Amino acid sequence: MTYEQLLKQSQKEAVKYDKEVEAVKLLLLELSNQSAHEFYLNLKKEVEVDFEKMFQMKLSQYLIEDIPVQHIIGHAYFYGRPFKVSKDVLIPRSETEQLVEEVLFLYDQYFENQTLRVLDLGTGSGCIGITLSLEEKNMNVTISDISLDALEVAKQNKHFLDSNVEIIHSDLFDHIEGKFDIIVSNPPYIPDQEALENIVKKEPNVALFGGSLGVDFYKKILKNIKPFLNDRALIAFEHGYLQKDIIKSFAYTYLPDSNILQKQDLQQKDRFTFIGFKDVLKG
């Protein structure tokens, strides 16, 4: 059997099990230890029997046992970099890449060439904070999380990707010190009673659920954030697409002097809220 035949066969299986065709392609590509270019050049090449057996075993873990492909291969790509992931952290999503992109854009617009303190609150794998530290050398980034298991994954990513982020174990602001110019967070925002696909249930509950409406963490953060912000500062959130208005109301309640900008993701869903102070986001 060739790589091409194995790919087509496994993609048909994915459709049969109502799984993502692209995930199956990623699994085959990563397990073959080839670059994308090499893989497509070798599509007509015969697959070794041992490799085919191993791939079929890993494929069944995804199709039947609902283990995410990223957990099987041990990493997920975020902003072009491989981040180690496990059952202890949320698998990075494309929407979160857009959050990072928006923060970098707003940095250029309002803080260009300034050295800033940045906090990634509830970091998980570290993908937001580590990426910001690598993309913008003027950002001195601190990443924090309540989960020690998650921070162990973030620590591995820090070293593997050669980032200089500071890592702190903290339940929101409990062990955070000093003031920051940018605080970014992608906290748990799925409502407690929302039904999840089995494959999503393999990710840690602490990183998924955010109370009856999914907004508990936003309320806690905004209620307690003021002492940790410099006078001229930016808050950046990712959130659920139905949570735009209530998060805006929290911001006006706890931070009445703030400027608010809300944006959609690439699927035109309300996904991001940015809160600025002084001239940041004004006008």
mmCIF file of C-alpha atoms in Angstrom:
data_model
loop_
_atom_site.group_PDB
_atom_site.id
_atom_site.type_symbol
_atom_site.label_atom_id
_atom_site.label_comp_id
_atom_site.label_asym_id
_atom_site.label_seq_id
_atom_site.Cartn_x
_atom_site.Cartn_y
_atom_site.Cartn_z
ATOM 1 C CA MET A 1 0.000 0.000 0.000
ATOM 2 C CA THR A 2 1.279 3.488 -0.862
ATOM 3 C CA TYR A 3 1.088 6.593 1.338
ATOM 4 C CA GLU A 4 -1.559 7.926 -1.038
ATOM 5 C CA GLN A 5 -3.700 4.805 -0.697
ATOM 6 C CA LEU A 6 -3.270 4.765 3.076
ATOM 7 C CA LEU A 7 -4.272 8.426 3.265
ATOM 8 C CA LYS A 8 -7.401 7.953 1.143
ATOM 9 C CA GLN A 9 -8.429 4.848 3.071
ATOM 10 C CA SER A 10 -7.993 6.530 6.455
ATOM 11 C CA GLN A 11 -9.864 9.651 5.329
ATOM 12 C CA LYS A 12 -12.828 7.480 4.311
ATOM 13 C CA GLU A 13 -12.718 5.970 7.800
ATOM 14 C CA ALA A 14 -12.717 9.476 9.287
ATOM 15 C CA VAL A 15 -15.896 10.342 7.387
ATOM 16 C CA LYS A 16 -17.467 7.081 8.537
ATOM 17 C CA TYR A 17 -16.744 7.932 12.185
ATOM 18 C CA ASP A 18 -17.669 11.600 11.753
ATOM 19 C CA LYS A 19 -14.114 12.735 12.477
ATOM 20 C CA GLU A 20 -11.965 15.427 10.862
ATOM 21 C CA VAL A 21 -10.347 14.445 7.572
ATOM 22 C CA GLU A 22 -7.566 17.006 8.077
ATOM 23 C CA ALA A 23 -6.742 15.512 11.474
ATOM 24 C CA VAL A 24 -6.151 12.131 9.866
ATOM 25 C CA LYS A 25 -3.849 13.717 7.300
ATOM 26 C CA LEU A 26 -1.923 15.434 10.110
ATOM 27 C CA LEU A 27 -1.600 12.140 11.974
ATOM 28 C CA LEU A 28 -0.159 10.340 8.950
ATOM 29 C CA LEU A 29 2.174 13.214 8.107
ATOM 30 C CA GLU A 30 3.543 13.547 11.634
ATOM 31 C CA LEU A 31 3.947 9.817 12.233
ATOM 32 C CA SER A 32 5.826 9.452 8.950
ATOM 33 C CA ASN A 33 8.477 11.914 10.226
ATOM 34 C CA GLN A 34 8.480 13.728 6.905
ATOM 35 C CA SER A 35 8.086 17.370 6.062
ATOM 36 C CA ALA A 36 4.924 18.239 4.142
ATOM 37 C CA HIS A 37 7.043 18.646 0.997
ATOM 38 C CA GLU A 38 8.686 15.227 1.431
ATOM 39 C CA PHE A 39 5.357 13.589 2.207
ATOM 40 C CA TYR A 40 3.728 14.753 -1.027
ATOM 41 C CA LEU A 41 6.783 13.787 -3.044
ATOM 42 C CA ASN A 42 6.538 10.290 -1.543
ATOM 43 C CA LEU A 43 2.796 9.711 -1.991
ATOM 44 C CA LYS A 44 3.410 6.889 -4.494
ATOM 45 C CA LYS A 45 6.003 5.247 -2.277
ATOM 46 C CA GLU A 46 5.177 1.914 -0.640
ATOM 47 C CA VAL A 47 4.542 2.050 3.105
ATOM 48 C CA GLU A 48 6.514 -0.365 5.276
ATOM 49 C CA VAL A 49 4.339 -3.019 6.929
ATOM 50 C CA ASP A 50 5.437 -2.119 10.470
ATOM 51 C CA PHE A 51 4.638 1.543 9.891
ATOM 52 C CA GLU A 52 1.196 0.707 8.497
ATOM 53 C CA LYS A 53 0.382 -1.395 11.587
ATOM 54 C CA MET A 54 1.542 1.364 13.905
ATOM 55 C CA PHE A 55 -0.451 3.985 11.999
ATOM 56 C CA GLN A 56 -3.626 1.876 12.043
ATOM 57 C CA MET A 57 -3.279 1.482 15.813
ATOM 58 C CA LYS A 58 -2.878 5.251 16.306
ATOM 59 C CA LEU A 59 -5.717 5.925 13.871
ATOM 60 C CA SER A 60 -8.079 3.729 15.886
ATOM 61 C CA GLN A 61 -7.152 5.694 19.015
ATOM 62 C CA TYR A 62 -8.438 8.794 17.258
ATOM 63 C CA LEU A 63 -11.451 7.294 15.486
ATOM 64 C CA ILE A 64 -12.719 4.882 18.127
ATOM 65 C CA GLU A 65 -11.240 5.969 21.464
ATOM 66 C CA ASP A 66 -11.736 9.701 20.751
ATOM 67 C CA ILE A 67 -8.159 10.583 21.681
ATOM 68 C CA PRO A 68 -7.241 13.890 19.997
ATOM 69 C CA VAL A 69 -4.606 13.588 17.279
ATOM 70 C CA GLN A 70 -2.532 16.248 19.035
ATOM 71 C CA HIS A 71 -2.377 14.051 22.150
ATOM 72 C CA ILE A 72 -1.345 11.066 20.054
ATOM 73 C CA ILE A 73 1.545 12.887 18.358
ATOM 74 C CA GLY A 74 2.356 14.923 21.477
ATOM 75 C CA HIS A 75 2.211 18.418 20.020
ATOM 76 C CA ALA A 76 0.044 20.974 18.264
ATOM 77 C CA TYR A 77 1.159 23.695 15.890
ATOM 78 C CA PHE A 78 0.518 27.251 17.024
ATOM 79 C CA TYR A 79 1.723 30.300 15.137
ATOM 80 C CA GLY A 80 3.985 28.007 13.111
ATOM 81 C CA ARG A 81 5.661 26.415 16.132
ATOM 82 C CA PRO A 82 5.171 22.939 17.650
ATOM 83 C CA PHE A 83 3.866 23.216 21.228
ATOM 84 C CA LYS A 84 3.908 20.140 23.419
ATOM 85 C CA VAL A 85 0.415 19.226 24.616
ATOM 86 C CA SER A 86 -1.045 16.556 26.887
ATOM 87 C CA LYS A 87 -4.259 15.662 28.665
ATOM 88 C CA ASP A 88 -3.401 18.411 31.174
ATOM 89 C CA VAL A 89 -3.727 21.372 28.783
ATOM 90 C CA LEU A 90 -6.178 22.710 26.245
ATOM 91 C CA ILE A 91 -5.170 22.038 22.644
ATOM 92 C CA PRO A 92 -4.412 25.435 21.045
ATOM 93 C CA ARG A 93 -7.066 26.602 18.576
ATOM 94 C CA SER A 94 -6.813 28.777 15.483
ATOM 95 C CA GLU A 95 -8.979 31.449 17.140
ATOM 96 C CA THR A 96 -6.289 31.851 19.790
ATOM 97 C CA GLU A 97 -3.701 32.416 17.069
ATOM 98 C CA GLN A 98 -5.876 35.325 15.958
ATOM 99 C CA LEU A 99 -5.913 36.645 19.540
ATOM 100 C CA VAL A 100 -2.110 36.699 19.515
ATOM 101 C CA GLU A 101 -2.106 38.379 16.115
ATOM 102 C CA GLU A 102 -4.493 41.076 17.363
ATOM 103 C CA VAL A 103 -2.386 41.720 20.481
ATOM 104 C CA LEU A 104 0.746 42.118 18.359
ATOM 105 C CA PHE A 105 -1.111 44.516 16.049
ATOM 106 C CA LEU A 106 -2.350 46.603 18.981
ATOM 107 C CA TYR A 107 1.156 46.627 20.458
ATOM 108 C CA ASP A 108 2.489 48.102 17.214
ATOM 109 C CA GLN A 109 -0.340 50.635 17.138
ATOM 110 C CA TYR A 110 -0.158 51.866 20.731
ATOM 111 C CA PHE A 111 3.161 50.733 22.271
ATOM 112 C CA GLU A 112 5.603 50.393 19.356
ATOM 113 C CA ASN A 113 9.241 49.947 20.432
ATOM 114 C CA GLN A 114 8.318 50.256 24.125
ATOM 115 C CA THR A 115 9.447 47.624 26.606
ATOM 116 C CA LEU A 116 6.347 46.222 28.300
ATOM 117 C CA ARG A 117 5.369 43.831 31.075
ATOM 118 C CA VAL A 118 2.848 41.309 29.754
ATOM 119 C CA LEU A 119 0.825 38.748 31.712
ATOM 120 C CA ASP A 120 -0.763 35.644 30.164
ATOM 121 C CA LEU A 121 -3.348 34.666 32.780
ATOM 122 C CA GLY A 122 -4.387 30.994 32.731
ATOM 123 C CA THR A 123 -1.688 30.061 30.246
ATOM 124 C CA GLY A 124 -2.234 26.289 29.853
ATOM 125 C CA SER A 125 0.403 25.085 27.397
ATOM 126 C CA GLY A 126 1.926 28.567 27.350
ATOM 127 C CA CYS A 127 1.083 29.086 23.695
ATOM 128 C CA ILE A 128 -0.108 32.706 24.038
ATOM 129 C CA GLY A 129 2.583 34.068 26.313
ATOM 130 C CA ILE A 130 5.472 32.137 24.798
ATOM 131 C CA THR A 131 4.458 33.161 21.281
ATOM 132 C CA LEU A 132 4.209 36.825 22.299
ATOM 133 C CA SER A 133 7.671 36.647 23.869
ATOM 134 C CA LEU A 134 9.143 35.135 20.701
ATOM 135 C CA GLU A 135 7.363 37.433 18.261
ATOM 136 C CA GLU A 136 8.028 40.695 20.133
ATOM 137 C CA LYS A 137 11.337 40.961 21.984
ATOM 138 C CA ASN A 138 10.178 44.121 23.799
ATOM 139 C CA MET A 139 7.606 42.109 25.737
ATOM 140 C CA ASN A 140 8.730 40.790 29.114
ATOM 141 C CA VAL A 141 6.146 38.060 29.552
ATOM 142 C CA THR A 142 4.891 36.301 32.678
ATOM 143 C CA ILE A 143 2.685 33.232 32.288
ATOM 144 C CA SER A 144 0.570 31.793 35.096
ATOM 145 C CA ASP A 145 -1.884 28.984 35.757
ATOM 146 C CA ILE A 146 -3.646 27.319 38.676
ATOM 147 C CA SER A 147 -2.690 23.845 37.372
ATOM 148 C CA LEU A 148 0.809 22.600 38.231
ATOM 149 C CA ASP A 149 0.423 19.898 35.571
ATOM 150 C CA ALA A 150 -0.318 22.544 32.948
ATOM 151 C CA LEU A 151 2.658 24.615 34.079
ATOM 152 C CA GLU A 152 4.914 21.589 33.663
ATOM 153 C CA VAL A 153 3.837 21.417 30.003
ATOM 154 C CA ALA A 154 4.343 25.189 29.662
ATOM 155 C CA LYS A 155 7.819 24.827 31.197
ATOM 156 C CA GLN A 156 8.726 22.194 28.604
ATOM 157 C CA ASN A 157 7.518 24.512 25.825
ATOM 158 C CA LYS A 158 9.475 27.431 27.280
ATOM 159 C CA HIS A 159 12.713 25.467 27.098
ATOM 160 C CA PHE A 160 11.987 23.678 23.833
ATOM 161 C CA LEU A 161 11.170 26.944 22.045
ATOM 162 C CA ASP A 162 13.893 28.939 23.836
ATOM 163 C CA SER A 163 11.575 31.535 25.371
ATOM 164 C CA ASN A 164 12.457 33.725 28.360
ATOM 165 C CA VAL A 165 8.970 33.871 29.919
ATOM 166 C CA GLU A 166 8.621 33.869 33.698
ATOM 167 C CA ILE A 167 6.368 31.099 35.033
ATOM 168 C CA ILE A 168 4.199 31.572 38.134
ATOM 169 C CA HIS A 169 1.801 29.175 39.854
ATOM 170 C CA SER A 170 -1.266 31.242 40.669
ATOM 171 C CA ASP A 171 -5.041 31.046 40.918
ATOM 172 C CA LEU A 172 -5.794 34.120 38.809
ATOM 173 C CA PHE A 173 -4.126 37.060 40.646
ATOM 174 C CA ASP A 174 -3.395 35.311 43.976
ATOM 175 C CA HIS A 175 0.392 35.169 43.492
ATOM 176 C CA ILE A 176 0.817 37.850 40.831
ATOM 177 C CA GLU A 177 2.929 40.868 41.788
ATOM 178 C CA GLY A 178 3.423 44.269 40.202
ATOM 179 C CA LYS A 179 1.680 46.044 37.365
ATOM 180 C CA PHE A 180 1.430 45.134 33.690
ATOM 181 C CA ASP A 181 0.975 46.977 30.414
ATOM 182 C CA ILE A 182 -0.862 44.107 28.723
ATOM 183 C CA ILE A 183 -2.870 41.324 30.359
ATOM 184 C CA VAL A 184 -4.124 38.675 27.959
ATOM 185 C CA SER A 185 -6.326 35.719 28.849
ATOM 186 C CA ASN A 186 -8.199 32.882 27.204
ATOM 187 C CA PRO A 187 -9.965 31.492 30.288
ATOM 188 C CA PRO A 188 -12.456 28.606 30.354
ATOM 189 C CA TYR A 189 -15.659 29.835 28.715
ATOM 190 C CA ILE A 190 -17.884 26.835 27.983
ATOM 191 C CA PRO A 191 -21.154 26.917 29.996
ATOM 192 C CA ASP A 192 -21.239 24.129 32.599
ATOM 193 C CA GLN A 193 -24.253 22.328 31.099
ATOM 194 C CA GLU A 194 -23.210 22.541 27.450
ATOM 195 C CA ALA A 195 -22.940 19.162 25.743
ATOM 196 C CA LEU A 196 -19.471 18.371 24.415
ATOM 197 C CA GLU A 197 -18.201 15.968 21.782
ATOM 198 C CA ASN A 198 -16.462 12.951 23.297
ATOM 199 C CA ILE A 199 -13.137 14.031 21.857
ATOM 200 C CA VAL A 200 -13.348 17.428 23.588
ATOM 201 C CA LYS A 201 -14.041 15.672 26.886
ATOM 202 C CA LYS A 202 -10.494 14.297 26.701
ATOM 203 C CA GLU A 203 -9.236 17.799 27.470
ATOM 204 C CA PRO A 204 -9.054 19.029 31.084
ATOM 205 C CA ASN A 205 -12.346 20.253 32.571
ATOM 206 C CA VAL A 206 -10.527 23.002 34.450
ATOM 207 C CA ALA A 207 -9.593 24.509 31.071
ATOM 208 C CA LEU A 208 -13.070 24.202 29.549
ATOM 209 C CA PHE A 209 -15.932 25.171 31.849
ATOM 210 C CA GLY A 210 -16.641 28.690 33.056
ATOM 211 C CA GLY A 211 -19.838 28.543 35.095
ATOM 212 C CA SER A 212 -23.523 28.449 34.166
ATOM 213 C CA LEU A 213 -23.108 31.065 31.396
ATOM 214 C CA GLY A 214 -19.412 30.429 30.781
ATOM 215 C CA VAL A 215 -18.401 33.917 31.948
ATOM 216 C CA ASP A 216 -17.451 33.418 35.609
ATOM 217 C CA PHE A 217 -13.732 33.886 34.993
ATOM 218 C CA TYR A 218 -14.194 37.105 33.036
ATOM 219 C CA LYS A 219 -16.167 38.575 35.928
ATOM 220 C CA LYS A 220 -13.521 37.516 38.467
ATOM 221 C CA ILE A 221 -10.687 38.843 36.323
ATOM 222 C CA LEU A 222 -12.278 42.208 35.586
ATOM 223 C CA LYS A 223 -13.413 42.669 39.202
ATOM 224 C CA ASN A 224 -9.860 42.216 40.482
ATOM 225 C CA ILE A 225 -7.621 43.402 37.638
ATOM 226 C CA LYS A 226 -7.287 47.132 38.292
ATOM 227 C CA PRO A 227 -4.398 46.963 40.842
ATOM 228 C CA PHE A 228 -2.351 44.958 38.347
ATOM 229 C CA LEU A 229 -2.654 47.423 35.447
ATOM 230 C CA ASN A 230 -0.487 50.398 34.621
ATOM 231 C CA ASP A 231 -2.377 53.626 33.942
ATOM 232 C CA ARG A 232 -1.938 53.122 30.187
ATOM 233 C CA ALA A 233 -2.725 49.484 29.508
ATOM 234 C CA LEU A 234 -4.535 46.859 27.449
ATOM 235 C CA ILE A 235 -6.614 43.811 28.400
ATOM 236 C CA ALA A 236 -7.189 41.175 25.699
ATOM 237 C CA PHE A 237 -9.730 38.328 25.959
ATOM 238 C CA GLU A 238 -10.844 35.436 23.826
ATOM 239 C CA HIS A 239 -14.385 34.302 24.664
ATOM 240 C CA GLY A 240 -17.436 32.403 23.438
ATOM 241 C CA TYR A 241 -19.339 33.923 20.533
ATOM 242 C CA LEU A 242 -22.480 34.503 22.628
ATOM 243 C CA GLN A 243 -20.656 36.218 25.501
ATOM 244 C CA LYS A 244 -19.779 39.545 23.895
ATOM 245 C CA ASP A 245 -22.451 41.680 25.563
ATOM 246 C CA ILE A 246 -22.145 40.338 29.089
ATOM 247 C CA ILE A 247 -18.343 40.711 29.079
ATOM 248 C CA LYS A 248 -18.753 44.279 27.849
ATOM 249 C CA SER A 249 -21.168 44.927 30.740
ATOM 250 C CA PHE A 250 -18.615 43.535 33.216
ATOM 251 C CA ALA A 251 -15.979 45.870 31.790
ATOM 252 C CA TYR A 252 -18.189 48.938 32.153
ATOM 253 C CA THR A 253 -19.194 47.889 35.686
ATOM 254 C CA TYR A 254 -15.711 47.306 37.072
ATOM 255 C CA LEU A 255 -13.658 49.535 34.736
ATOM 256 C CA PRO A 256 -15.931 52.476 33.845
ATOM 257 C CA ASP A 257 -13.021 54.577 32.549
ATOM 258 C CA SER A 258 -12.059 52.009 29.915
ATOM 259 C CA ASN A 259 -12.260 51.969 26.106
ATOM 260 C CA ILE A 260 -13.692 48.804 24.562
ATOM 261 C CA LEU A 261 -13.101 47.190 21.172
ATOM 262 C CA GLN A 262 -14.765 43.905 20.193
ATOM 263 C CA LYS A 263 -13.860 41.879 17.118
ATOM 264 C CA GLN A 264 -14.959 38.763 15.262
ATOM 265 C CA ASP A 265 -12.929 35.702 14.381
ATOM 266 C CA LEU A 266 -12.382 34.471 10.831
ATOM 267 C CA GLN A 267 -15.780 32.731 10.931
ATOM 268 C CA GLN A 268 -17.455 36.091 11.675
ATOM 269 C CA LYS A 269 -18.268 35.069 15.237
ATOM 270 C CA ASP A 270 -17.890 37.520 18.124
ATOM 271 C CA ARG A 271 -14.740 36.171 19.740
ATOM 272 C CA PHE A 272 -12.490 38.897 21.150
ATOM 273 C CA THR A 273 -12.836 41.783 23.588
ATOM 274 C CA PHE A 274 -10.071 44.360 24.035
ATOM 275 C CA ILE A 275 -10.159 46.879 26.884
ATOM 276 C CA GLY A 276 -7.873 49.893 26.838
ATOM 277 C CA PHE A 277 -7.008 52.712 29.229
ATOM 278 C CA LYS A 278 -5.902 56.321 28.640
ATOM 279 C CA ASP A 279 -5.487 56.702 24.868
ATOM 280 C CA VAL A 280 -5.305 52.934 24.184
ATOM 281 C CA LEU A 281 -8.256 52.022 21.922
ATOM 282 C CA LYS A 282 -9.652 55.528 22.305
ATOM 283 C CA GLY A 283 -11.526 56.606 19.181
#
